């Protein structure tokens, strides 16, 4: 019986730098069909934070995103640095650098940004009792504005498409459910 997985017969890098790698694989499906090349984007793992204050308000960030060409409203998030293996430590670093906030962190789970073409994982991290302890790191490539919204407003924004990064909608709903401040139930 077949396991459904493809076999890679050759692999080469088209582009590789510190931000992204584009790999071209020559593959054979379990039924013998040749798929060549099949492109895979290799990114570092990412962390996405659902940061809640003592009243369960949600911390959001607004910043310019060049791929969008506009300002984006998002969850605090970022790439794990080379050598980082602990998503909670990476999330704590990202939150402090981007916003100056910290809290009590726990791992909710992970997802895949795009399982068809991306090799990385997105780690969903919940931060509770978030407070500002420092000024954000001065980074001229990231001018970040923070804003607090109620849990209900964050859910409304996610469902209305006002949170620009689609995969963060899933992270937000999973994080709020894990925090016990939102309940997702079938109708």
PDB file of C-alpha atoms in Angstrom:
ATOM      1  CA  UNK A   1       0.000   0.000   0.000  1.00  0.00           C
ATOM      2  CA  UNK A   2       1.282   3.449  -0.897  1.00  0.00           C
ATOM      3  CA  UNK A   3       1.833   6.159   1.700  1.00  0.00           C
ATOM      4  CA  UNK A   4       0.929   8.911  -0.819  1.00  0.00           C
ATOM      5  CA  UNK A   5       4.261  10.707  -0.479  1.00  0.00           C
ATOM      6  CA  UNK A   6       6.304  11.952  -3.400  1.00  0.00           C
ATOM      7  CA  UNK A   7       9.879  10.833  -3.983  1.00  0.00           C
ATOM      8  CA  UNK A   8      12.491  13.532  -4.692  1.00  0.00           C
ATOM      9  CA  UNK A   9      14.895  12.480  -7.455  1.00  0.00           C
ATOM     10  CA  UNK A  10      16.886  15.735  -7.623  1.00  0.00           C
ATOM     11  CA  UNK A  11      16.987  19.015  -5.753  1.00  0.00           C
ATOM     12  CA  UNK A  12      18.757  22.314  -6.371  1.00  0.00           C
ATOM     13  CA  UNK A  13      18.683  25.845  -5.008  1.00  0.00           C
ATOM     14  CA  UNK A  14      17.605  28.591  -7.380  1.00  0.00           C
ATOM     15  CA  UNK A  15      18.194  31.329  -4.791  1.00  0.00           C
ATOM     16  CA  UNK A  16      19.410  31.276  -1.202  1.00  0.00           C
ATOM     17  CA  UNK A  17      20.093  34.148   1.202  1.00  0.00           C
ATOM     18  CA  UNK A  18      19.421  35.081   4.819  1.00  0.00           C
ATOM     19  CA  UNK A  19      15.731  35.801   4.192  1.00  0.00           C
ATOM     20  CA  UNK A  20      14.499  33.135   1.803  1.00  0.00           C
ATOM     21  CA  UNK A  21      15.576  30.131  -0.182  1.00  0.00           C
ATOM     22  CA  UNK A  22      13.894  28.901  -3.343  1.00  0.00           C
ATOM     23  CA  UNK A  23      14.430  25.211  -3.962  1.00  0.00           C
ATOM     24  CA  UNK A  24      13.497  23.305  -7.134  1.00  0.00           C
ATOM     25  CA  UNK A  25      12.758  19.627  -6.563  1.00  0.00           C
ATOM     26  CA  UNK A  26      12.236  17.013  -9.244  1.00  0.00           C
ATOM     27  CA  UNK A  27       9.598  14.673  -7.880  1.00  0.00           C
ATOM     28  CA  UNK A  28       7.787  11.463  -8.712  1.00  0.00           C
ATOM     29  CA  UNK A  29       4.331  10.939  -7.207  1.00  0.00           C
ATOM     30  CA  UNK A  30       3.380   7.624  -5.620  1.00  0.00           C
ATOM     31  CA  UNK A  31       1.540   6.834  -8.893  1.00  0.00           C
ATOM     32  CA  UNK A  32       4.651   7.482 -10.982  1.00  0.00           C
ATOM     33  CA  UNK A  33       3.799  10.928 -12.381  1.00  0.00           C
ATOM     34  CA  UNK A  34       6.832  13.212 -12.764  1.00  0.00           C
ATOM     35  CA  UNK A  35       6.505  16.712 -11.317  1.00  0.00           C
ATOM     36  CA  UNK A  36       9.590  18.705 -12.210  1.00  0.00           C
ATOM     37  CA  UNK A  37      10.404  21.248 -11.150  1.00  0.00           C
ATOM     38  CA  UNK A  38       8.311  21.672  -8.016  1.00  0.00           C
ATOM     39  CA  UNK A  39       9.258  24.882  -6.206  1.00  0.00           C
ATOM     40  CA  UNK A  40       9.538  25.085  -2.437  1.00  0.00           C
ATOM     41  CA  UNK A  41      10.083  28.317  -0.496  1.00  0.00           C
ATOM     42  CA  UNK A  42      12.255  27.783   2.563  1.00  0.00           C
ATOM     43  CA  UNK A  43      11.758  30.358   5.315  1.00  0.00           C
ATOM     44  CA  UNK A  44      12.764  30.326   8.947  1.00  0.00           C
ATOM     45  CA  UNK A  45       9.986  29.376  11.344  1.00  0.00           C
ATOM     46  CA  UNK A  46       7.777  32.272  12.473  1.00  0.00           C
ATOM     47  CA  UNK A  47       6.071  33.153  15.742  1.00  0.00           C
ATOM     48  CA  UNK A  48       2.705  34.852  16.085  1.00  0.00           C
ATOM     49  CA  UNK A  49       1.592  36.274  19.404  1.00  0.00           C
ATOM     50  CA  UNK A  50      -1.812  36.659  20.918  1.00  0.00           C
ATOM     51  CA  UNK A  51      -0.874  39.222  23.565  1.00  0.00           C
ATOM     52  CA  UNK A  52      -3.525  39.930  26.213  1.00  0.00           C
ATOM     53  CA  UNK A  53      -3.452  42.443  29.038  1.00  0.00           C
ATOM     54  CA  UNK A  54      -4.988  41.780  32.470  1.00  0.00           C
ATOM     55  CA  UNK A  55      -8.439  42.721  31.088  1.00  0.00           C
ATOM     56  CA  UNK A  56      -8.068  40.396  28.063  1.00  0.00           C
ATOM     57  CA  UNK A  57      -7.660  43.217  25.578  1.00  0.00           C
ATOM     58  CA  UNK A  58      -5.674  42.178  22.501  1.00  0.00           C
ATOM     59  CA  UNK A  59      -2.478  43.947  21.454  1.00  0.00           C
ATOM     60  CA  UNK A  60      -2.303  44.626  17.711  1.00  0.00           C
ATOM     61  CA  UNK A  61       0.364  46.331  15.649  1.00  0.00           C
ATOM     62  CA  UNK A  62       0.174  48.535  12.582  1.00  0.00           C
ATOM     63  CA  UNK A  63       3.132  48.824  10.239  1.00  0.00           C
ATOM     64  CA  UNK A  64       4.067  49.308   6.614  1.00  0.00           C
ATOM     65  CA  UNK A  65       4.349  46.053   4.669  1.00  0.00           C
ATOM     66  CA  UNK A  66       6.155  46.408   1.369  1.00  0.00           C
ATOM     67  CA  UNK A  67       4.607  43.300  -0.217  1.00  0.00           C
ATOM     68  CA  UNK A  68       1.201  44.871   0.421  1.00  0.00           C
ATOM     69  CA  UNK A  69       2.436  48.370  -0.374  1.00  0.00           C
ATOM     70  CA  UNK A  70       0.381  49.725   2.505  1.00  0.00           C
ATOM     71  CA  UNK A  71      -0.109  49.778   6.263  1.00  0.00           C
ATOM     72  CA  UNK A  72      -1.145  46.443   7.749  1.00  0.00           C
ATOM     73  CA  UNK A  73      -2.927  45.698  11.026  1.00  0.00           C
ATOM     74  CA  UNK A  74      -1.603  42.475  12.508  1.00  0.00           C
ATOM     75  CA  UNK A  75      -0.747  40.434  15.548  1.00  0.00           C
ATOM     76  CA  UNK A  76       2.773  40.979  16.860  1.00  0.00           C
ATOM     77  CA  UNK A  77       4.870  38.439  14.958  1.00  0.00           C
ATOM     78  CA  UNK A  78       8.236  37.754  13.436  1.00  0.00           C
ATOM     79  CA  UNK A  79      10.776  35.282  12.198  1.00  0.00           C
ATOM     80  CA  UNK A  80      12.800  33.115  14.507  1.00  0.00           C
ATOM     81  CA  UNK A  81      16.457  34.098  14.401  1.00  0.00           C
ATOM     82  CA  UNK A  82      19.050  31.626  13.091  1.00  0.00           C
ATOM     83  CA  UNK A  83      19.858  29.197  15.885  1.00  0.00           C
ATOM     84  CA  UNK A  84      16.648  29.878  17.819  1.00  0.00           C
ATOM     85  CA  UNK A  85      14.806  26.655  18.551  1.00  0.00           C
ATOM     86  CA  UNK A  86      12.420  27.700  21.331  1.00  0.00           C
ATOM     87  CA  UNK A  87       9.310  29.435  19.949  1.00  0.00           C
ATOM     88  CA  UNK A  88       8.416  30.882  23.353  1.00  0.00           C
ATOM     89  CA  UNK A  89      11.830  32.531  23.718  1.00  0.00           C
ATOM     90  CA  UNK A  90      11.592  33.828  20.140  1.00  0.00           C
ATOM     91  CA  UNK A  91       8.084  35.180  20.788  1.00  0.00           C
ATOM     92  CA  UNK A  92       9.219  36.927  23.980  1.00  0.00           C
ATOM     93  CA  UNK A  93      12.126  38.494  22.075  1.00  0.00           C
ATOM     94  CA  UNK A  94       9.912  39.619  19.183  1.00  0.00           C
ATOM     95  CA  UNK A  95       7.259  41.132  21.463  1.00  0.00           C
ATOM     96  CA  UNK A  96       9.850  43.037  23.490  1.00  0.00           C
ATOM     97  CA  UNK A  97      11.760  44.254  20.415  1.00  0.00           C
ATOM     98  CA  UNK A  98       8.695  45.325  18.432  1.00  0.00           C
ATOM     99  CA  UNK A  99       6.516  46.736  21.202  1.00  0.00           C
ATOM    100  CA  UNK A 100       8.438  46.976  24.485  1.00  0.00           C
ATOM    101  CA  UNK A 101       5.877  44.630  26.095  1.00  0.00           C
ATOM    102  CA  UNK A 102       6.346  41.357  27.958  1.00  0.00           C
ATOM    103  CA  UNK A 103       4.111  38.919  29.794  1.00  0.00           C
ATOM    104  CA  UNK A 104       3.670  35.275  30.711  1.00  0.00           C
ATOM    105  CA  UNK A 105       4.072  33.063  27.641  1.00  0.00           C
ATOM    106  CA  UNK A 106       2.694  29.664  26.634  1.00  0.00           C
ATOM    107  CA  UNK A 107       2.715  27.721  23.395  1.00  0.00           C
ATOM    108  CA  UNK A 108      -0.718  27.220  21.825  1.00  0.00           C
ATOM    109  CA  UNK A 109       0.403  25.156  18.847  1.00  0.00           C
ATOM    110  CA  UNK A 110       1.642  25.506  15.311  1.00  0.00           C
ATOM    111  CA  UNK A 111       0.338  25.749  11.790  1.00  0.00           C
ATOM    112  CA  UNK A 112       1.772  25.920   8.303  1.00  0.00           C
ATOM    113  CA  UNK A 113       1.690  29.192   6.348  1.00  0.00           C
ATOM    114  CA  UNK A 114       1.206  27.335   3.059  1.00  0.00           C
ATOM    115  CA  UNK A 115       1.780  23.576   3.155  1.00  0.00           C
ATOM    116  CA  UNK A 116       1.828  23.394  -0.633  1.00  0.00           C
ATOM    117  CA  UNK A 117       4.914  25.530  -1.165  1.00  0.00           C
ATOM    118  CA  UNK A 118       6.411  26.679   2.169  1.00  0.00           C
ATOM    119  CA  UNK A 119       8.633  24.490   4.340  1.00  0.00           C
ATOM    120  CA  UNK A 120       8.338  26.455   7.595  1.00  0.00           C
ATOM    121  CA  UNK A 121       6.032  26.406  10.600  1.00  0.00           C
ATOM    122  CA  UNK A 122       4.225  29.203  12.360  1.00  0.00           C
ATOM    123  CA  UNK A 123       4.266  28.852  16.148  1.00  0.00           C
ATOM    124  CA  UNK A 124       1.250  30.342  17.925  1.00  0.00           C
ATOM    125  CA  UNK A 125       2.182  31.796  21.310  1.00  0.00           C
ATOM    126  CA  UNK A 126      -0.164  33.219  23.944  1.00  0.00           C
ATOM    127  CA  UNK A 127       1.148  36.030  26.139  1.00  0.00           C
ATOM    128  CA  UNK A 128      -0.955  36.819  29.226  1.00  0.00           C
ATOM    129  CA  UNK A 129      -0.859  39.830  31.569  1.00  0.00           C
ATOM    130  CA  UNK A 130       1.124  41.823  29.014  1.00  0.00           C
ATOM    131  CA  UNK A 131       2.653  45.103  30.212  1.00  0.00           C
ATOM    132  CA  UNK A 132       5.106  47.584  28.763  1.00  0.00           C
ATOM    133  CA  UNK A 133       8.554  47.299  30.329  1.00  0.00           C
ATOM    134  CA  UNK A 134      10.733  49.099  27.782  1.00  0.00           C
ATOM    135  CA  UNK A 135      10.736  51.195  24.664  1.00  0.00           C
ATOM    136  CA  UNK A 136      10.601  49.211  21.422  1.00  0.00           C
ATOM    137  CA  UNK A 137      13.901  48.539  19.668  1.00  0.00           C
ATOM    138  CA  UNK A 138      14.690  51.322  17.215  1.00  0.00           C
ATOM    139  CA  UNK A 139      14.588  49.646  13.810  1.00  0.00           C
ATOM    140  CA  UNK A 140      14.263  51.971  10.794  1.00  0.00           C
ATOM    141  CA  UNK A 141      12.745  49.117   8.748  1.00  0.00           C
ATOM    142  CA  UNK A 142       9.962  48.600  11.294  1.00  0.00           C
ATOM    143  CA  UNK A 143       8.009  51.632  12.448  1.00  0.00           C
ATOM    144  CA  UNK A 144       5.370  49.927  14.530  1.00  0.00           C
ATOM    145  CA  UNK A 145       2.300  51.499  16.121  1.00  0.00           C
ATOM    146  CA  UNK A 146       0.604  49.481  18.863  1.00  0.00           C
ATOM    147  CA  UNK A 147      -3.093  49.484  19.620  1.00  0.00           C
ATOM    148  CA  UNK A 148      -5.283  47.668  22.088  1.00  0.00           C
ATOM    149  CA  UNK A 149      -8.703  46.332  21.152  1.00  0.00           C
ATOM    150  CA  UNK A 150     -11.232  44.286  23.074  1.00  0.00           C
ATOM    151  CA  UNK A 151     -11.439  40.550  22.436  1.00  0.00           C
ATOM    152  CA  UNK A 152     -14.792  41.062  20.697  1.00  0.00           C
ATOM    153  CA  UNK A 153     -13.307  43.780  18.457  1.00  0.00           C
ATOM    154  CA  UNK A 154     -10.312  41.581  17.560  1.00  0.00           C
ATOM    155  CA  UNK A 155     -12.660  38.754  16.531  1.00  0.00           C
ATOM    156  CA  UNK A 156     -14.796  41.183  14.529  1.00  0.00           C
ATOM    157  CA  UNK A 157     -11.691  42.531  12.769  1.00  0.00           C
ATOM    158  CA  UNK A 158     -10.492  38.999  11.974  1.00  0.00           C
ATOM    159  CA  UNK A 159     -13.837  37.936  10.545  1.00  0.00           C
ATOM    160  CA  UNK A 160     -14.189  41.190   8.575  1.00  0.00           C
ATOM    161  CA  UNK A 161     -10.765  40.768   6.957  1.00  0.00           C
ATOM    162  CA  UNK A 162      -9.348  43.845   8.698  1.00  0.00           C
ATOM    163  CA  UNK A 163      -6.431  41.826  10.046  1.00  0.00           C
ATOM    164  CA  UNK A 164      -4.367  41.791   6.872  1.00  0.00           C
ATOM    165  CA  UNK A 165      -2.400  38.549   7.339  1.00  0.00           C
ATOM    166  CA  UNK A 166      -4.822  35.685   6.728  1.00  0.00           C
ATOM    167  CA  UNK A 167      -3.021  33.032   8.759  1.00  0.00           C
ATOM    168  CA  UNK A 168      -3.139  35.321  11.790  1.00  0.00           C
ATOM    169  CA  UNK A 169      -6.916  34.982  11.873  1.00  0.00           C
ATOM    170  CA  UNK A 170      -6.498  31.306  12.655  1.00  0.00           C
ATOM    171  CA  UNK A 171      -3.783  32.067  15.215  1.00  0.00           C
ATOM    172  CA  UNK A 172      -5.970  34.696  16.896  1.00  0.00           C
ATOM    173  CA  UNK A 173      -8.969  32.385  17.180  1.00  0.00           C
ATOM    174  CA  UNK A 174      -6.832  29.503  18.459  1.00  0.00           C
ATOM    175  CA  UNK A 175      -5.070  31.766  20.952  1.00  0.00           C
ATOM    176  CA  UNK A 176      -8.256  33.331  22.284  1.00  0.00           C
ATOM    177  CA  UNK A 177      -9.841  29.890  22.659  1.00  0.00           C
ATOM    178  CA  UNK A 178      -6.735  28.597  24.466  1.00  0.00           C
ATOM    179  CA  UNK A 179      -6.881  31.615  26.784  1.00  0.00           C
ATOM    180  CA  UNK A 180     -10.508  30.824  27.581  1.00  0.00           C
ATOM    181  CA  UNK A 181     -11.714  34.256  26.449  1.00  0.00           C
ATOM    182  CA  UNK A 182     -13.483  33.073  23.284  1.00  0.00           C
ATOM    183  CA  UNK A 183     -15.411  29.939  22.501  1.00  0.00           C
ATOM    184  CA  UNK A 184     -15.586  28.572  18.976  1.00  0.00           C
ATOM    185  CA  UNK A 185     -18.474  26.136  18.580  1.00  0.00           C
ATOM    186  CA  UNK A 186     -20.269  24.560  15.644  1.00  0.00           C
ATOM    187  CA  UNK A 187     -23.719  25.924  14.975  1.00  0.00           C
TER     188      UNK A 187
END
